[in-house]
RNA sequence: AGGAGCGUAGCUCAAUCGGUAGAGCAUCGGCCUUUUAAGCCGCAGGUUCAGGGUUCGAGUCCCUGCGCUCCUACCA
């Protein structure tokens, strides 16, 4: 339109003034690329191979033969500058050709020869040479206009440079996408943790290790599902939106359903629904469950997190121990292949964890005695020891805290710390009072502290998950629920409730069963040597930006 | 929730006792056909997180707010 010049739209002008100068330069480069007749944002491209595949496709003999033939032709021309094309030695080029795409992470412009380092999920750097002589004109023009962070597609034969680097000597180069945002510093990278989590997409290509962890996580989930499939477990999906959040003691998130005008909670655990499926007759079920708990954030807690829960009819907590050990070991083997470490010595911080040896087993009772020096049911000693160590033995209002909580406080603070963090360890037979969904051990019912058929698995100083012989007697279950509810204060009672339908399900009859829960995020932390849960979650919870 | 620390150029970081806000990389202009964090020459780039206070003078000291990090607490 010719009358465009009459008036510059004010809005457009002020918008472009608001953009950072570095972005404006990149937008100008994008226009220049379009002016070359290229599509700055690319299009469907078939037959791409990844950068690792391209790198390993190099054929040294073919490359050498090509170099020798070129040398011979040069020599022939030197010997006889008048030589005709047909008299020149034959061209030899059996070099494998590759067609690859990647993000430009480094560029070295030597004038008529531009070197690019591309990155993709498979390889941190793969070199492309774009020469004025050998690349098509548009491609060479593109190479001169690229910004760090752009995505390009290159095609050409593989050769080796004088300095020994396998390189795609491009004869075509086309754009695939434009990076309008100035990327982080090219060797220090992006270290600002806040920006890494908020702009994960940027973190992922700048710091390839981030992407590797997420890819490993996917591999581990595949290994998990394959393992459970072989054991005959069926994957199911139970409600995330629940009228009452049960199966654990945690503060839920609340929401509201308009159609039925009812309050709903996001699940804190899938347990009570999975057991209903056992009642219905499914023999072995599992769910990879996203759970939501309205509690604090720290390096091993995110408000939404992933657990594996599985239930096996006619199993018990011993069955679950065998399954858990096999599953964790197999996932560790998967991780060891991916990371190149050895299953008997997987690094986690300063530790080297052995997943190959049979996991340790110790009872709650033994661990307590070894750590504290007296029996866990010596309640007087326990209270005395707790006082000595400055643990709370009375609640705010002055009433004494129940014996079992005093004992367990000692266990968690003193005994758990004595577990060797480099040896996966099952702690067996917990006090029944701490496990309301677990079948009590019949022969301990008259002891000072009755026990339940429950274990907890500890690895690397973290609690990875519990398993039970499930309580399937509706009367005992109901009594335990009522006992739990009696002990809660007013605040807690707003979200603790009695799941009558679950009791009804047990009345219909649930087969004896074993059940298992594993913290998937923590397991991925261990197997990817990640220090915090945020490093195994692509988008961890962050406070929204104030502006 | 409590304690400690941090916030400076697009990024990574400096700035002595409170005294002219700097460097490297990236960007921009010039040169370069075997570079590897390419190199050489030149230019430009700042509301020092926001707001207030003390002071002749504040990136620096004080207060408030925002955000992040670490520790502790909470978390079956």
mmCIF file of C-alpha atoms in Angstrom, chain A residues 73 76-77 80-90:
data_model
loop_
_atom_site.group_PDB
_atom_site.id
_atom_site.type_symbol
_atom_site.label_atom_id
_atom_site.label_comp_id
_atom_site.label_asym_id
_atom_site.label_seq_id
_atom_site.Cartn_x
_atom_site.Cartn_y
_atom_site.Cartn_z
ATOM 1 C CA UNK A 73 42.380 -33.821 -8.948
ATOM 2 C CA UNK A 76 46.443 -33.181 -11.789
ATOM 3 C CA UNK A 77 45.479 -29.542 -12.305
ATOM 4 C CA UNK A 80 48.617 -29.715 -16.208
ATOM 5 C CA UNK A 81 46.636 -26.488 -15.878
ATOM 6 C CA UNK A 82 45.191 -27.105 -19.378
ATOM 7 C CA UNK A 83 43.656 -30.469 -18.398
ATOM 8 C CA UNK A 84 40.038 -31.069 -19.451
ATOM 9 C CA UNK A 85 37.357 -32.161 -17.014
ATOM 10 C CA UNK A 86 37.081 -35.602 -18.597
ATOM 11 C CA UNK A 87 40.804 -36.237 -18.156
ATOM 12 C CA UNK A 88 40.759 -35.413 -14.444
ATOM 13 C CA UNK A 89 40.817 -38.266 -11.952
ATOM 14 C CA UNK A 90 37.357 -39.514 -11.053
#
